[in-house]
Short mmCIF file of C-alpha atoms in Angstrom, two decimals:
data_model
loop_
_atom_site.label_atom_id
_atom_site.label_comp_id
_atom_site.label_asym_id
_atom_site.label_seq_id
_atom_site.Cartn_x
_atom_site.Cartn_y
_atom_site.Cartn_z
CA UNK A 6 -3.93 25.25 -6.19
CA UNK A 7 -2.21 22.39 -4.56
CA UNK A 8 -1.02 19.41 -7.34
CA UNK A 9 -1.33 15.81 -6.21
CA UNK A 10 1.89 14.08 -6.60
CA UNK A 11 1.09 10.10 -7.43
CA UNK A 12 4.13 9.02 -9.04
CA UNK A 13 5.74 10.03 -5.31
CA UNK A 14 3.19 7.33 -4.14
CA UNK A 15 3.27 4.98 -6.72
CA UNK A 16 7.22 4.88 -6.54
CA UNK A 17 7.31 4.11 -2.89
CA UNK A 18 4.63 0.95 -3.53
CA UNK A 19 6.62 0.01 -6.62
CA UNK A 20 10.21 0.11 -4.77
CA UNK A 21 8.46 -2.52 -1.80
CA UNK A 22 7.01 -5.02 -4.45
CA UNK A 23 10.07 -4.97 -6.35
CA UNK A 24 11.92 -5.64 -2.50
CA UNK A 25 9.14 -7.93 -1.75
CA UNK A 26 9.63 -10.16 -5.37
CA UNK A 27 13.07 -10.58 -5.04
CA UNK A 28 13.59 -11.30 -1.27
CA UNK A 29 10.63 -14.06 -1.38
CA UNK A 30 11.45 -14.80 -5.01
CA UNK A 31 7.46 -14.59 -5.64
CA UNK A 32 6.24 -15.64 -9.49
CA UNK A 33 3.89 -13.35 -10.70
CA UNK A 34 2.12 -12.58 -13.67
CA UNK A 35 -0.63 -10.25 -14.82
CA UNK A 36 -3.01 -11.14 -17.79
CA UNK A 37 -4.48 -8.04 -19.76
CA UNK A 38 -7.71 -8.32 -21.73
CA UNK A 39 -7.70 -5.82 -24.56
CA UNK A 40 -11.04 -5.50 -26.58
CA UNK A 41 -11.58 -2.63 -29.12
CA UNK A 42 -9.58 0.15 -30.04
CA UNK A 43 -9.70 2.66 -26.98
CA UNK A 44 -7.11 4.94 -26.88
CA UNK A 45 -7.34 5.42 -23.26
CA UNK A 46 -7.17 1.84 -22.66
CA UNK A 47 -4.12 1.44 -24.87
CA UNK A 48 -1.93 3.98 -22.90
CA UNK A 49 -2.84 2.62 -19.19
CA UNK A 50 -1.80 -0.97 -20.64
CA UNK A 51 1.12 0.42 -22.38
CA UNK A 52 1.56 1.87 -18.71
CA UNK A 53 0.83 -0.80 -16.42
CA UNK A 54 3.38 -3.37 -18.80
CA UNK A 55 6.38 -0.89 -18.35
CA UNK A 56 5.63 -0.92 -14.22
CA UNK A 57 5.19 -4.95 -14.45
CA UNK A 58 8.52 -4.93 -15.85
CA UNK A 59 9.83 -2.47 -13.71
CA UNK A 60 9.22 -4.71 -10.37
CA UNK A 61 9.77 -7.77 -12.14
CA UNK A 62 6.21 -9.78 -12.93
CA UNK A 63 5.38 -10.99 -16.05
CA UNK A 64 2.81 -9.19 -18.09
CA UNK A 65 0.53 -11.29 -20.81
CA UNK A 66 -1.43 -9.22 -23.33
CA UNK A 67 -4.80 -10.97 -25.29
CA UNK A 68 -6.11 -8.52 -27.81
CA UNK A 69 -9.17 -8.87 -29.84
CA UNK A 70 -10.87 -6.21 -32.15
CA UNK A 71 -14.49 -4.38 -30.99
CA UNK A 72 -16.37 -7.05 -33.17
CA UNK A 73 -15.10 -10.10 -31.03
CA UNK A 74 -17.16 -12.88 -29.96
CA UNK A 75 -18.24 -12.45 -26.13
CA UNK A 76 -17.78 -16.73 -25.77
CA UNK A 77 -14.55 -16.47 -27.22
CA UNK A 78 -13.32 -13.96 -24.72
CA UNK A 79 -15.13 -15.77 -22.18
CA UNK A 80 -13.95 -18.98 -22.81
CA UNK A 81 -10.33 -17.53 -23.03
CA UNK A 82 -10.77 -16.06 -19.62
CA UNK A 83 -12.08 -19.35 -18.00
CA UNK A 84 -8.77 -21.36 -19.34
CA UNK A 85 -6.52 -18.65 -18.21
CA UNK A 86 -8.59 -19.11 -14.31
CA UNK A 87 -7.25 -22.95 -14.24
CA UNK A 88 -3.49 -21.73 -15.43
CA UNK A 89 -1.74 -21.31 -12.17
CA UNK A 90 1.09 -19.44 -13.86
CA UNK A 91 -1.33 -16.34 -14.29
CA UNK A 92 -1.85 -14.87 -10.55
CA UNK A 93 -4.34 -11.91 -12.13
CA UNK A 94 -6.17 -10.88 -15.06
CA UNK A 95 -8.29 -7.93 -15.62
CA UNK A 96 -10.43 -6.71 -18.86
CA UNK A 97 -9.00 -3.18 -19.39
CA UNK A 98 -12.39 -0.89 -19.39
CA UNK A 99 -14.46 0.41 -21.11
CA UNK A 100 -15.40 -2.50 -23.09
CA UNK A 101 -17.32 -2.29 -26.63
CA UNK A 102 -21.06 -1.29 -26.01
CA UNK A 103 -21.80 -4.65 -28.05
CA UNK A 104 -20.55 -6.68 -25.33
CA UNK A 105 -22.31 -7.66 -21.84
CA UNK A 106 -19.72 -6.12 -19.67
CA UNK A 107 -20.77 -7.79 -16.18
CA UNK A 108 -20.58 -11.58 -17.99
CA UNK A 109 -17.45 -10.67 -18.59
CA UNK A 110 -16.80 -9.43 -15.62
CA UNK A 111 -18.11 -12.62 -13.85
CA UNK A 112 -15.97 -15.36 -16.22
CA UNK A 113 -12.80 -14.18 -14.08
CA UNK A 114 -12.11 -16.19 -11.20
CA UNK A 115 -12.52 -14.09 -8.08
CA UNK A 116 -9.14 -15.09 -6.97
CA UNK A 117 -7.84 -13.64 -9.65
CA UNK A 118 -9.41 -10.35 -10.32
CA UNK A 119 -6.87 -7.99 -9.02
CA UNK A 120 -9.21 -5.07 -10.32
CA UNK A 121 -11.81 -5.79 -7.47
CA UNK A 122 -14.89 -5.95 -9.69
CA UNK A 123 -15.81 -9.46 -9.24
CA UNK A 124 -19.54 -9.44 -7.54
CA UNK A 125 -17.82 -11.35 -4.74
CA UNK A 126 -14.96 -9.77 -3.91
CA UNK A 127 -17.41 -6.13 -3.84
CA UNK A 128 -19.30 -8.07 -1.42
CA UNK A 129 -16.45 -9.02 0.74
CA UNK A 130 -14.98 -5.23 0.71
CA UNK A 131 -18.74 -4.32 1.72
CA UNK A 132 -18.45 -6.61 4.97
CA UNK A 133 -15.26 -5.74 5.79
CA UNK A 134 -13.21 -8.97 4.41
CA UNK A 135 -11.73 -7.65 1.31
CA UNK A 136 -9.91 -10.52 -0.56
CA UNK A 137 -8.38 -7.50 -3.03
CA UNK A 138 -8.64 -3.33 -2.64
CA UNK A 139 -10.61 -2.35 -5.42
CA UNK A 140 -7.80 -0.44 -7.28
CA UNK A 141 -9.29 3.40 -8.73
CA UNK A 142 -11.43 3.88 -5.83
CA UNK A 143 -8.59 3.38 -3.38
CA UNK A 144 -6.52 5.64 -5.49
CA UNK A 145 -8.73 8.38 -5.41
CA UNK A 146 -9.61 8.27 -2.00
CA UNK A 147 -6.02 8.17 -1.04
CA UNK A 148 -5.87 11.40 -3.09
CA UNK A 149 -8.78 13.05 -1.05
CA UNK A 150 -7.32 12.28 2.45
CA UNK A 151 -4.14 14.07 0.96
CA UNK A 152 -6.60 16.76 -0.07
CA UNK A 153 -7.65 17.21 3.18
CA UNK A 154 -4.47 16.24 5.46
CA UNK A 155 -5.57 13.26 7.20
CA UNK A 156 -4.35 9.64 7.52
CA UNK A 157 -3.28 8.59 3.69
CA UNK A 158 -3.22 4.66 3.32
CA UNK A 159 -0.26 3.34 1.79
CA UNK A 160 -1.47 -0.50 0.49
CA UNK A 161 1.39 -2.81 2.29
CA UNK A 162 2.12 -5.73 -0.24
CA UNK A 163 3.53 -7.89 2.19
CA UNK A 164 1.06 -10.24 3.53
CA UNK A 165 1.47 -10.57 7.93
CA UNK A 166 2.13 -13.62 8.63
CA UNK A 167 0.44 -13.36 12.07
CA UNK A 168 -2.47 -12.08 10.23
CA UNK A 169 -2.78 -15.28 7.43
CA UNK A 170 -3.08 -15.02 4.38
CA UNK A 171 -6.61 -17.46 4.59
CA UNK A 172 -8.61 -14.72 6.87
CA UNK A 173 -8.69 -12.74 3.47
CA UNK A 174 -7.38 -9.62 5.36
CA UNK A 175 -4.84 -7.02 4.10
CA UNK A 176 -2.33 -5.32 5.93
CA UNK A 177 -2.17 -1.46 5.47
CA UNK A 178 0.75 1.15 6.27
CA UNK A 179 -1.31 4.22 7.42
CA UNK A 180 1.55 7.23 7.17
CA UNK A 181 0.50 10.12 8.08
CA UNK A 182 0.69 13.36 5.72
CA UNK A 183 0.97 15.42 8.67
CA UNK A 184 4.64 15.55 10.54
CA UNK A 185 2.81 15.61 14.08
CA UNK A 186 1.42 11.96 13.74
CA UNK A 187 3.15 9.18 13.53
CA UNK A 188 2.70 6.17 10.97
CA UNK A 189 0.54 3.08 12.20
CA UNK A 190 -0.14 -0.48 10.89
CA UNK A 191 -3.67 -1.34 11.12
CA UNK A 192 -6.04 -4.20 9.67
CA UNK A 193 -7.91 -2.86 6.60
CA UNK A 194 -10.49 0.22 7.33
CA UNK A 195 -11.10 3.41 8.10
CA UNK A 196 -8.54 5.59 9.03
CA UNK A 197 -9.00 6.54 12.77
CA UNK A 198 -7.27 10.22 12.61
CA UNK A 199 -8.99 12.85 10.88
CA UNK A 200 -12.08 10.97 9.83
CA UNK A 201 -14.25 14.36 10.65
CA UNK A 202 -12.91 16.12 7.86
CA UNK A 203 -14.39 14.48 5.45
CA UNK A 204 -17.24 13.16 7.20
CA UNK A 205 -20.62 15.33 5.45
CA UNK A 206 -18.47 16.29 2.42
CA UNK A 207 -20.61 16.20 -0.79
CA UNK A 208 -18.63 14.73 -3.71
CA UNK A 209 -20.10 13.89 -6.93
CA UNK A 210 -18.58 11.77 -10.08
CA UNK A 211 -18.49 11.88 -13.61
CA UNK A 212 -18.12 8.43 -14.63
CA UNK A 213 -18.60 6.48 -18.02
CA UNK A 214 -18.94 3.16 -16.18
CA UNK A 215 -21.85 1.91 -13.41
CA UNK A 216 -19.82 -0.64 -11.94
CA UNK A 217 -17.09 1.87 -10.89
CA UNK A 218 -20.07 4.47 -9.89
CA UNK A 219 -20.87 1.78 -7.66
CA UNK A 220 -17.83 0.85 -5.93
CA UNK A 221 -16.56 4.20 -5.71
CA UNK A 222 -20.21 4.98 -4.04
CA UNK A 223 -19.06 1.75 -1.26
CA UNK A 224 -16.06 3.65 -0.83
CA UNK A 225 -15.91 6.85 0.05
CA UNK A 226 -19.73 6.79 1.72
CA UNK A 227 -17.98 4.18 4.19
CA UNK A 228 -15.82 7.61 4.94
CA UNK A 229 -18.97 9.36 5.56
CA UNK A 230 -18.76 11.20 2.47
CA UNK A 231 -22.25 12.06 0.60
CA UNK A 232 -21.78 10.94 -2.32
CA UNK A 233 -23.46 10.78 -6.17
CA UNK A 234 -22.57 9.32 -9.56
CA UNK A 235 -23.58 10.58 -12.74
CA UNK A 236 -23.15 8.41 -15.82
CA UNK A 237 -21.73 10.27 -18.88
CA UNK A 238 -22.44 8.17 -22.16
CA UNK A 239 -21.25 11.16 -24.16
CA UNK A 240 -18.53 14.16 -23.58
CA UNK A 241 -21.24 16.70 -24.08
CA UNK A 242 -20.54 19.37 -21.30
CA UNK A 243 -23.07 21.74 -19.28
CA UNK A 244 -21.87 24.58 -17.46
CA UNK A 245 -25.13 24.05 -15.31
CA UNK A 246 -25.30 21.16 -13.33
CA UNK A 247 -25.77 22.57 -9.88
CA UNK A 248 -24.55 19.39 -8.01
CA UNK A 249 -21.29 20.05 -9.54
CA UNK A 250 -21.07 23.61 -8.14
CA UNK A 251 -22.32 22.85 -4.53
CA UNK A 252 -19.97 19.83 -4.80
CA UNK A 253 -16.40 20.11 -2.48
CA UNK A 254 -15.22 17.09 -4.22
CA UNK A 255 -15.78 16.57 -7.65
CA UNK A 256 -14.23 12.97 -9.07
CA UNK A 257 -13.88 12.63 -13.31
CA UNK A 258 -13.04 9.42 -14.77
CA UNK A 259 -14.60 9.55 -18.44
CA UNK A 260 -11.96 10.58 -21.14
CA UNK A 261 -13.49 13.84 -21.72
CA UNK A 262 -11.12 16.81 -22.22
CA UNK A 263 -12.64 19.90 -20.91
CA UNK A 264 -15.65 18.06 -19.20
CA UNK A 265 -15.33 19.85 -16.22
CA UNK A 266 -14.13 24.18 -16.42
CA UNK A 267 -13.46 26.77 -13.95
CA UNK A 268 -16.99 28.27 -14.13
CA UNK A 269 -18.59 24.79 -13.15
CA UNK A 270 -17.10 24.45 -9.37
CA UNK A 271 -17.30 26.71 -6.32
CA UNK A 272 -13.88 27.92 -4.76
CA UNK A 273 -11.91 25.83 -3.01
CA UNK A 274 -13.43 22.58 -4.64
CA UNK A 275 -11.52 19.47 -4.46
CA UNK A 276 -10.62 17.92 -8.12
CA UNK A 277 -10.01 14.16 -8.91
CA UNK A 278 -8.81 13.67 -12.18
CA UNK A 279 -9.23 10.13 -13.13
CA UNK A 280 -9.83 10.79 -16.61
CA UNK A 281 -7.59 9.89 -20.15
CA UNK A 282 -7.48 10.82 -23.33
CA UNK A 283 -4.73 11.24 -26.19
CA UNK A 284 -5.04 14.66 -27.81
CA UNK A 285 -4.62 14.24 -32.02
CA UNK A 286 -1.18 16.20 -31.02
CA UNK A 287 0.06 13.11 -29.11
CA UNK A 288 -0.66 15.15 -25.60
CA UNK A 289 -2.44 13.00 -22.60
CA UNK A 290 -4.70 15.42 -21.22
CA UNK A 291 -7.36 14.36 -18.16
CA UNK A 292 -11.06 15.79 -18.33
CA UNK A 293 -10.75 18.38 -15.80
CA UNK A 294 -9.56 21.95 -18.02
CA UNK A 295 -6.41 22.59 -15.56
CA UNK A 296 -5.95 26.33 -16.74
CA UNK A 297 -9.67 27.40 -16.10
CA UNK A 298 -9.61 25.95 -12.81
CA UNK A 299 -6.34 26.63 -11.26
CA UNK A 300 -7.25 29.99 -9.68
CA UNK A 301 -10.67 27.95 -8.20
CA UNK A 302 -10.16 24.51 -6.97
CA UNK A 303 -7.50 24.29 -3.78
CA UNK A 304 -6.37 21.25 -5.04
CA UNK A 305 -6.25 18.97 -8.16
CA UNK A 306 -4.77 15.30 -9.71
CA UNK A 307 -3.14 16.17 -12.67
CA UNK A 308 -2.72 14.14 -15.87
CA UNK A 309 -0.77 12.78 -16.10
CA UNK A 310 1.39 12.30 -12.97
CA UNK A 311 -1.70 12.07 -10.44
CA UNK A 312 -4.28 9.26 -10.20
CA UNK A 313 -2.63 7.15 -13.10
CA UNK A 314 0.29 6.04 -11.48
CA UNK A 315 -1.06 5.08 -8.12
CA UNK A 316 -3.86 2.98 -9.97
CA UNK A 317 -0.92 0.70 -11.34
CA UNK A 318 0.89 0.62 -8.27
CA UNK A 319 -1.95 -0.93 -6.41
CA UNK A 320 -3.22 -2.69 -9.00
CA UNK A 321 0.79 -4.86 -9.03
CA UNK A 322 0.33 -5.03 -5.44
CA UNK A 323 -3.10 -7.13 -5.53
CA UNK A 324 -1.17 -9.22 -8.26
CA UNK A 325 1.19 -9.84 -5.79
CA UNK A 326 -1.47 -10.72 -3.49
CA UNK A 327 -2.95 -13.07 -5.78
CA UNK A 328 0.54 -14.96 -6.27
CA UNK A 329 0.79 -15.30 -2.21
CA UNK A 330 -2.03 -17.16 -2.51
#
């Protein structure tokens, strides 16, 4: 079984922003929305602070407890849209069941939601006009094209000046996993080597959130990956879902440990670990049982060390992004 390496990734993006920051002297800063008492959420901000720092952009932290009023978030969100010190904010998921998610959502100025959620800027990826990558889908299908060998975007944070930064279009590096093709700069979309080996694939994804079902869904389908989402409101596990075993790509991202075993997937399957959780020894473990698998699936994310690191790379380059504009 084949281990995706993301920190390689994530270190290459890092290395450019930090270039990028200090040879245009860019001001940045990223504005974290903390509500509740997730565990999961705490680590990936814990995470995503150390990279800000790292690259050199400021990092601004609002907690409030699960019982928070939704206005008072809202409002908080709304002032922090007309500071133009902030260049992004994001509302670290999941959220409290209590609170309306999608308002939430909404109160963050589309120019400055470097997560991609924003109704508008889905609707610009969808016509081809994306204003920001949405971050964990772009992570994991990176991971699948590495998976399966073909073109791997690498998210350029450099804006082209030819290209302007008011057409809303991003620049990608396309390098090529495979020594016999050379790297190429395109305008954002599909990669045009090696698109037929994942055209027809079947993936399906554990998820714990319908907004991310969704965009992951725009995603990889524009691949021409089949593709279904499953929400999981609970870690209860079945060894007998049979989409899961006819599945060649199976994606997690719920905080379950052990959600998906060995006997659940066919051989050869394709694992995306986008799942978090702190064990009550202090261990970060993913949802995918690595053990039970490993002499099964040709290929898997690890946690941590595989999706996590890209997520934050990408997610400091659309702050970057932001702060260009």
């Amino acid at each position: 079984m084949r281990l995706f390496n993301g920190k390689k990734f994530a270190d290459k993006i890092l290395g450019e922003i930090k270039e990028n920051i200090e040879k245009e002297g860019l001001k940045a800063k990223l504005a974290v929305f903390l509500i509740g008492e997730d565990e999961a959420s705490k680590i990936y901000i814990r995470l995503k602070k150390e990279a800000t720092i790292k690259v050199g952009i400021e990092f601004e932290l609002y907690k409030y407890d699960r019982e928070a009023i939704e206005q008072e978030i809202s409002e908080k969100i709304i002032a922090l849209n007309k500071d133009k010190n902030i260049s992004g904010i994001i509302a670290q998921l999941p959220l409290p069941e209590r609170l309306n998610r999608d308002k939430i959502l909404s109160a963050i100025s589309p120019l400055k939601d470097v997560d991609g959620f924003h109704q508008e800027n889905r609707r610009l990826f969808e016509i081809g006009e994306p204003r920001f990558k949405p971050i964990l889908p772009s992570a994991i299908l990176l991971a699948i094209k590495e998976a399966y060998r073909v073109s791997v975007p690498v998210f350029s944070s450099v804006i082209s000046a030819q290209a302007g930064i008011q057409n809303k279009k991003m620049l990608i590096q396309e390098r090529i996993l495979d020594p016999r093709f050379p790297s190429v700069v395109k305008i954002f979309g599909r990669a045009q080597r090696g698109d037929d080996k994942l055209r027809g694939k079947k993936a399906v994804a554990l998820v714990n959130s319908d907004i991310f079902g969704q965009m992951l869904k725009l995603v990889l389908e524009k691949e021409g990956i089949n593709f279904q989402y499953k929400l999981k409101k609970t870690c209860l596990i079945s060894g007998t879902d049979d989409d899961l075993k006819k599945a060649d790509i199976i994606i997690t991202a719920c905080g379950c440990p052990g959600l998906v075993r060995g006997e659940m997937i066919k051989p050869g399957a394709i694992l995306i670990d986008a799942g978090i959780f702190r064990a009550k020894d202090g261990k970060v473990v993913g949802d995918i049982d690595r053990k039970s698998v490993e002499n099964i699936a040709s290929f898997l994310t690890p946690v941590p060390g595989g999706i996590g690191p890209l997520v934050i790379a990408l997610l400091l380059q659309n702050v970057c992004l932001a702060a260009k504009k």
